mmCIF file with all atom_site columns, C-alpha atoms in Angstrom:
data_model
loop_
_atom_site.group_PDB
_atom_site.id
_atom_site.type_symbol
_atom_site.label_atom_id
_atom_site.label_alt_id
_atom_site.label_comp_id
_atom_site.label_asym_id
_atom_site.label_entity_id
_atom_site.label_seq_id
_atom_site.pdbx_PDB_ins_code
_atom_site.Cartn_x
_atom_site.Cartn_y
_atom_site.Cartn_z
_atom_site.occupancy
_atom_site.B_iso_or_equiv
_atom_site.pdbx_formal_charge
_atom_site.auth_seq_id
_atom_site.auth_comp_id
_atom_site.auth_asym_id
_atom_site.auth_atom_id
_atom_site.pdbx_PDB_model_num
ATOM 1   C CA . MET Z 1 1   ? 21.230  -18.049 0.007   1.00 45.00 ? 1   MET Z CA 1
ATOM 2   C CA . SER Z 1 2   ? 19.870  -15.155 2.041   1.00 57.00 ? 2   SER Z CA 1
ATOM 3   C CA . ASP Z 1 3   ? 16.148  -14.534 2.362   1.00 66.00 ? 3   ASP Z CA 1
ATOM 4   C CA . ASP Z 1 4   ? 16.656  -11.271 4.243   1.00 85.00 ? 4   ASP Z CA 1
ATOM 5   C CA . THR Z 1 5   ? 14.784  -9.197  1.660   1.00 95.00 ? 5   THR Z CA 1
ATOM 6   C CA . ILE Z 1 6   ? 11.537  -7.328  2.121   1.00 96.00 ? 6   ILE Z CA 1
ATOM 7   C CA . PHE Z 1 7   ? 9.817   -10.173 0.244   1.00 96.00 ? 7   PHE Z CA 1
ATOM 8   C CA . GLY Z 1 8   ? 11.403  -12.796 2.500   1.00 95.00 ? 8   GLY Z CA 1
ATOM 9   C CA . LYS Z 1 9   ? 10.068  -10.890 5.495   1.00 96.00 ? 9   LYS Z CA 1
ATOM 10  C CA . ILE Z 1 10  ? 6.583   -10.708 3.949   1.00 96.00 ? 10  ILE Z CA 1
ATOM 11  C CA . ALA Z 1 11  ? 6.712   -14.433 3.123   1.00 95.00 ? 11  ALA Z CA 1
ATOM 12  C CA . ARG Z 1 12  ? 7.551   -15.238 6.755   1.00 94.00 ? 12  ARG Z CA 1
ATOM 13  C CA . GLY Z 1 13  ? 4.870   -12.891 8.132   1.00 94.00 ? 13  GLY Z CA 1
ATOM 14  C CA . GLU Z 1 14  ? 7.463   -10.565 9.671   1.00 95.00 ? 14  GLU Z CA 1
ATOM 15  C CA . MET Z 1 15  ? 6.328   -7.553  7.624   1.00 96.00 ? 15  MET Z CA 1
ATOM 16  C CA . ASP Z 1 16  ? 2.815   -6.386  6.782   1.00 96.00 ? 16  ASP Z CA 1
ATOM 17  C CA . ALA Z 1 17  ? 1.529   -6.410  3.225   1.00 97.00 ? 17  ALA Z CA 1
ATOM 18  C CA . ASP Z 1 18  ? -1.877  -6.059  1.580   1.00 98.00 ? 18  ASP Z CA 1
ATOM 19  C CA . ILE Z 1 19  ? -2.242  -9.778  0.874   1.00 98.00 ? 19  ILE Z CA 1
ATOM 20  C CA . VAL Z 1 20  ? -4.779  -10.767 -1.769  1.00 98.00 ? 20  VAL Z CA 1
ATOM 21  C CA . TYR Z 1 21  ? -4.016  -14.509 -1.969  1.00 98.00 ? 21  TYR Z CA 1
ATOM 22  C CA . GLU Z 1 22  ? -1.843  -17.030 -0.162  1.00 97.00 ? 22  GLU Z CA 1
ATOM 23  C CA . ASN Z 1 23  ? -1.307  -20.702 0.432   1.00 97.00 ? 23  ASN Z CA 1
ATOM 24  C CA . GLU Z 1 24  ? 1.439   -22.810 2.014   1.00 97.00 ? 24  GLU Z CA 1
ATOM 25  C CA . ARG Z 1 25  ? 3.969   -22.036 -0.750  1.00 97.00 ? 25  ARG Z CA 1
ATOM 26  C CA . ILE Z 1 26  ? 2.859   -18.721 -2.296  1.00 98.00 ? 26  ILE Z CA 1
ATOM 27  C CA . VAL Z 1 27  ? 1.975   -15.180 -1.159  1.00 98.00 ? 27  VAL Z CA 1
ATOM 28  C CA . ALA Z 1 28  ? 0.383   -12.527 -3.390  1.00 98.00 ? 28  ALA Z CA 1
ATOM 29  C CA . PHE Z 1 29  ? 0.153   -8.899  -2.289  1.00 98.00 ? 29  PHE Z CA 1
ATOM 30  C CA . ARG Z 1 30  ? -0.417  -5.436  -3.723  1.00 98.00 ? 30  ARG Z CA 1
ATOM 31  C CA . ASP Z 1 31  ? 2.646   -3.578  -4.996  1.00 97.00 ? 31  ASP Z CA 1
ATOM 32  C CA . ILE Z 1 32  ? 3.359   -0.449  -2.912  1.00 96.00 ? 32  ILE Z CA 1
ATOM 33  C CA . ASN Z 1 33  ? 4.365   1.388   -6.116  1.00 95.00 ? 33  ASN Z CA 1
ATOM 34  C CA . PRO Z 1 34  ? 1.694   0.226   -8.589  1.00 96.00 ? 34  PRO Z CA 1
ATOM 35  C CA . GLN Z 1 35  ? 2.303   0.657   -12.316 1.00 95.00 ? 35  GLN Z CA 1
ATOM 36  C CA . ALA Z 1 36  ? -1.326  -0.123  -13.216 1.00 96.00 ? 36  ALA Z CA 1
ATOM 37  C CA . PRO Z 1 37  ? -4.678  0.139   -11.403 1.00 97.00 ? 37  PRO Z CA 1
ATOM 38  C CA . THR Z 1 38  ? -4.183  -3.488  -10.344 1.00 98.00 ? 38  THR Z CA 1
ATOM 39  C CA . HIS Z 1 39  ? -0.578  -4.466  -9.601  1.00 98.00 ? 39  HIS Z CA 1
ATOM 40  C CA . VAL Z 1 40  ? -0.056  -7.572  -7.490  1.00 98.00 ? 40  VAL Z CA 1
ATOM 41  C CA . LEU Z 1 41  ? 3.243   -9.302  -6.725  1.00 98.00 ? 41  LEU Z CA 1
ATOM 42  C CA . ILE Z 1 42  ? 3.332   -13.078 -6.360  1.00 98.00 ? 42  ILE Z CA 1
ATOM 43  C CA . ILE Z 1 43  ? 6.235   -14.639 -4.494  1.00 98.00 ? 43  ILE Z CA 1
ATOM 44  C CA . PRO Z 1 44  ? 7.190   -18.117 -3.401  1.00 98.00 ? 44  PRO Z CA 1
ATOM 45  C CA . ARG Z 1 45  ? 7.729   -18.487 0.338   1.00 97.00 ? 45  ARG Z CA 1
ATOM 46  C CA . LYS Z 1 46  ? 11.007  -20.197 -0.602  1.00 96.00 ? 46  LYS Z CA 1
ATOM 47  C CA . SER Z 1 47  ? 13.810  -17.715 -1.157  1.00 95.00 ? 47  SER Z CA 1
ATOM 48  C CA . ILE Z 1 48  ? 15.136  -17.852 -4.720  1.00 97.00 ? 48  ILE Z CA 1
ATOM 49  C CA . PRO Z 1 49  ? 17.018  -14.670 -5.724  1.00 97.00 ? 49  PRO Z CA 1
ATOM 50  C CA . THR Z 1 50  ? 16.505  -14.672 -9.517  1.00 97.00 ? 50  THR Z CA 1
ATOM 51  C CA . LEU Z 1 51  ? 15.180  -16.769 -12.366 1.00 97.00 ? 51  LEU Z CA 1
ATOM 52  C CA . ASN Z 1 52  ? 18.810  -17.811 -12.941 1.00 98.00 ? 52  ASN Z CA 1
ATOM 53  C CA . ASP Z 1 53  ? 18.792  -19.489 -9.511  1.00 97.00 ? 53  ASP Z CA 1
ATOM 54  C CA . ILE Z 1 54  ? 15.821  -21.773 -10.170 1.00 97.00 ? 54  ILE Z CA 1
ATOM 55  C CA . GLU Z 1 55  ? 16.706  -25.460 -9.945  1.00 97.00 ? 55  GLU Z CA 1
ATOM 56  C CA . PRO Z 1 56  ? 14.906  -28.448 -11.525 1.00 98.00 ? 56  PRO Z CA 1
ATOM 57  C CA . ASP Z 1 57  ? 13.347  -29.210 -8.120  1.00 97.00 ? 57  ASP Z CA 1
ATOM 58  C CA . ASP Z 1 58  ? 11.652  -25.789 -8.268  1.00 98.00 ? 58  ASP Z CA 1
ATOM 59  C CA . ALA Z 1 59  ? 9.643   -26.612 -11.405 1.00 97.00 ? 59  ALA Z CA 1
ATOM 60  C CA . SER Z 1 60  ? 6.369   -27.315 -9.607  1.00 97.00 ? 60  SER Z CA 1
ATOM 61  C CA . LEU Z 1 61  ? 6.783   -24.202 -7.454  1.00 98.00 ? 61  LEU Z CA 1
ATOM 62  C CA . MET Z 1 62  ? 7.263   -22.048 -10.554 1.00 98.00 ? 62  MET Z CA 1
ATOM 63  C CA . GLY Z 1 63  ? 4.126   -23.577 -12.044 1.00 98.00 ? 63  GLY Z CA 1
ATOM 64  C CA . GLU Z 1 64  ? 2.268   -22.730 -8.841  1.00 98.00 ? 64  GLU Z CA 1
ATOM 65  C CA . LEU Z 1 65  ? 3.295   -19.075 -9.245  1.00 98.00 ? 65  LEU Z CA 1
ATOM 66  C CA . PHE Z 1 66  ? 1.503   -18.993 -12.601 1.00 98.00 ? 66  PHE Z CA 1
ATOM 67  C CA . LEU Z 1 67  ? -1.558  -20.792 -11.226 1.00 98.00 ? 67  LEU Z CA 1
ATOM 68  C CA . ALA Z 1 68  ? -1.613  -18.169 -8.466  1.00 98.00 ? 68  ALA Z CA 1
ATOM 69  C CA . ALA Z 1 69  ? -1.396  -15.433 -11.140 1.00 98.00 ? 69  ALA Z CA 1
ATOM 70  C CA . LYS Z 1 70  ? -4.482  -16.893 -12.818 1.00 98.00 ? 70  LYS Z CA 1
ATOM 71  C CA . GLU Z 1 71  ? -6.329  -16.948 -9.477  1.00 98.00 ? 71  GLU Z CA 1
ATOM 72  C CA . VAL Z 1 72  ? -5.274  -13.394 -8.595  1.00 98.00 ? 72  VAL Z CA 1
ATOM 73  C CA . ALA Z 1 73  ? -6.504  -12.208 -12.004 1.00 98.00 ? 73  ALA Z CA 1
ATOM 74  C CA . ARG Z 1 74  ? -9.850  -13.896 -11.347 1.00 98.00 ? 74  ARG Z CA 1
ATOM 75  C CA . LEU Z 1 75  ? -10.133 -12.438 -7.837  1.00 98.00 ? 75  LEU Z CA 1
ATOM 76  C CA . GLU Z 1 76  ? -9.246  -8.956  -9.124  1.00 98.00 ? 76  GLU Z CA 1
ATOM 77  C CA . GLY Z 1 77  ? -11.724 -9.121  -12.027 1.00 98.00 ? 77  GLY Z CA 1
ATOM 78  C CA . LEU Z 1 78  ? -9.069  -9.115  -14.747 1.00 98.00 ? 78  LEU Z CA 1
ATOM 79  C CA . SER Z 1 79  ? -9.703  -12.488 -16.387 1.00 97.00 ? 79  SER Z CA 1
ATOM 80  C CA . GLU Z 1 80  ? -11.993 -11.165 -19.102 1.00 95.00 ? 80  GLU Z CA 1
ATOM 81  C CA . SER Z 1 81  ? -10.437 -7.742  -19.753 1.00 96.00 ? 81  SER Z CA 1
ATOM 82  C CA . GLY Z 1 82  ? -6.871  -9.050  -19.825 1.00 97.00 ? 82  GLY Z CA 1
ATOM 83  C CA . TYR Z 1 83  ? -3.756  -8.729  -17.696 1.00 98.00 ? 83  TYR Z CA 1
ATOM 84  C CA . ARG Z 1 84  ? -0.004  -8.930  -17.945 1.00 97.00 ? 84  ARG Z CA 1
ATOM 85  C CA . VAL Z 1 85  ? 2.294   -11.295 -16.042 1.00 97.00 ? 85  VAL Z CA 1
ATOM 86  C CA . VAL Z 1 86  ? 5.969   -10.281 -15.874 1.00 96.00 ? 86  VAL Z CA 1
ATOM 87  C CA . MET Z 1 87  ? 9.084   -11.652 -14.183 1.00 97.00 ? 87  MET Z CA 1
ATOM 88  C CA . ASN Z 1 88  ? 12.236  -9.538  -14.318 1.00 97.00 ? 88  ASN Z CA 1
ATOM 89  C CA . CYS Z 1 89  ? 15.634  -11.197 -13.948 1.00 97.00 ? 89  CYS Z CA 1
ATOM 90  C CA . GLY Z 1 90  ? 18.536  -9.050  -12.774 1.00 96.00 ? 90  GLY Z CA 1
ATOM 91  C CA . GLU Z 1 91  ? 19.102  -5.332  -12.332 1.00 96.00 ? 91  GLU Z CA 1
ATOM 92  C CA . GLY Z 1 92  ? 19.349  -4.678  -16.064 1.00 95.00 ? 92  GLY Z CA 1
ATOM 93  C CA . ALA Z 1 93  ? 15.800  -5.990  -16.502 1.00 95.00 ? 93  ALA Z CA 1
ATOM 94  C CA . GLY Z 1 94  ? 14.445  -3.940  -13.618 1.00 93.00 ? 94  GLY Z CA 1
ATOM 95  C CA . GLN Z 1 95  ? 14.559  -6.467  -10.783 1.00 96.00 ? 95  GLN Z CA 1
ATOM 96  C CA . SER Z 1 96  ? 14.969  -4.474  -7.576  1.00 95.00 ? 96  SER Z CA 1
ATOM 97  C CA . VAL Z 1 97  ? 14.156  -7.117  -4.949  1.00 96.00 ? 97  VAL Z CA 1
ATOM 98  C CA . PHE Z 1 98  ? 16.198  -10.282 -5.285  1.00 97.00 ? 98  PHE Z CA 1
ATOM 99  C CA . HIS Z 1 99  ? 13.478  -12.781 -4.443  1.00 97.00 ? 99  HIS Z CA 1
ATOM 100 C CA . VAL Z 1 100 ? 11.777  -14.325 -7.494  1.00 97.00 ? 100 VAL Z CA 1
ATOM 101 C CA . HIS Z 1 101 ? 8.386   -12.719 -8.095  1.00 98.00 ? 101 HIS Z CA 1
ATOM 102 C CA . LEU Z 1 102 ? 5.719   -12.288 -10.722 1.00 98.00 ? 102 LEU Z CA 1
ATOM 103 C CA . HIS Z 1 103 ? 3.979   -8.993  -11.397 1.00 98.00 ? 103 HIS Z CA 1
ATOM 104 C CA . VAL Z 1 104 ? 0.277   -9.259  -12.306 1.00 98.00 ? 104 VAL Z CA 1
ATOM 105 C CA . MET Z 1 105 ? -0.914  -5.980  -13.808 1.00 97.00 ? 105 MET Z CA 1
ATOM 106 C CA . GLY Z 1 106 ? -4.191  -4.900  -15.335 1.00 97.00 ? 106 GLY Z CA 1
ATOM 107 C CA . GLY Z 1 107 ? -7.152  -2.608  -15.019 1.00 97.00 ? 107 GLY Z CA 1
ATOM 108 C CA . ARG Z 1 108 ? -6.180  -0.426  -17.983 1.00 96.00 ? 108 ARG Z CA 1
ATOM 109 C CA . LYS Z 1 109 ? -4.987  -0.867  -21.560 1.00 94.00 ? 109 LYS Z CA 1
ATOM 110 C CA . LEU Z 1 110 ? -1.338  -1.950  -21.345 1.00 94.00 ? 110 LEU Z CA 1
ATOM 111 C CA . LYS Z 1 111 ? 1.052   -0.897  -24.087 1.00 92.00 ? 111 LYS Z CA 1
ATOM 112 C CA . TRP Z 1 112 ? 3.600   -3.018  -25.922 1.00 90.00 ? 112 TRP Z CA 1
ATOM 113 C CA . PRO Z 1 113 ? 6.542   -3.003  -25.816 1.00 86.00 ? 113 PRO Z CA 1
ATOM 114 C CA . PRO Z 1 114 ? 6.518   -2.228  -22.105 1.00 79.00 ? 114 PRO Z CA 1
ATOM 115 C CA . GLY Z 1 115 ? 9.749   -0.206  -22.072 1.00 64.00 ? 115 GLY Z CA 1
#
């Protein structure tokens, strides 16, 4: 499994990003092409290409991604006004970087369905 994606490089500290939160297993940074006033990507440091590649041993790591989303929302002032958390799986769903990641978006009224 290759981790030679832009997100793998960010996770390893080989590429700069506007990091808003991190710990030993997770990195959260601002999206360079934001779709909302606040748009943060949350990635595991472990390289997992898609949701389809998650294994049972990754369960706690996936839970940590969502705990990080909650913390990012708090840090960005979105907890009260609301925010969206999205994970795309595969090209047909809009995944363009094949390293599992959550999008945390907010700061404006978000429409449903998203598109």
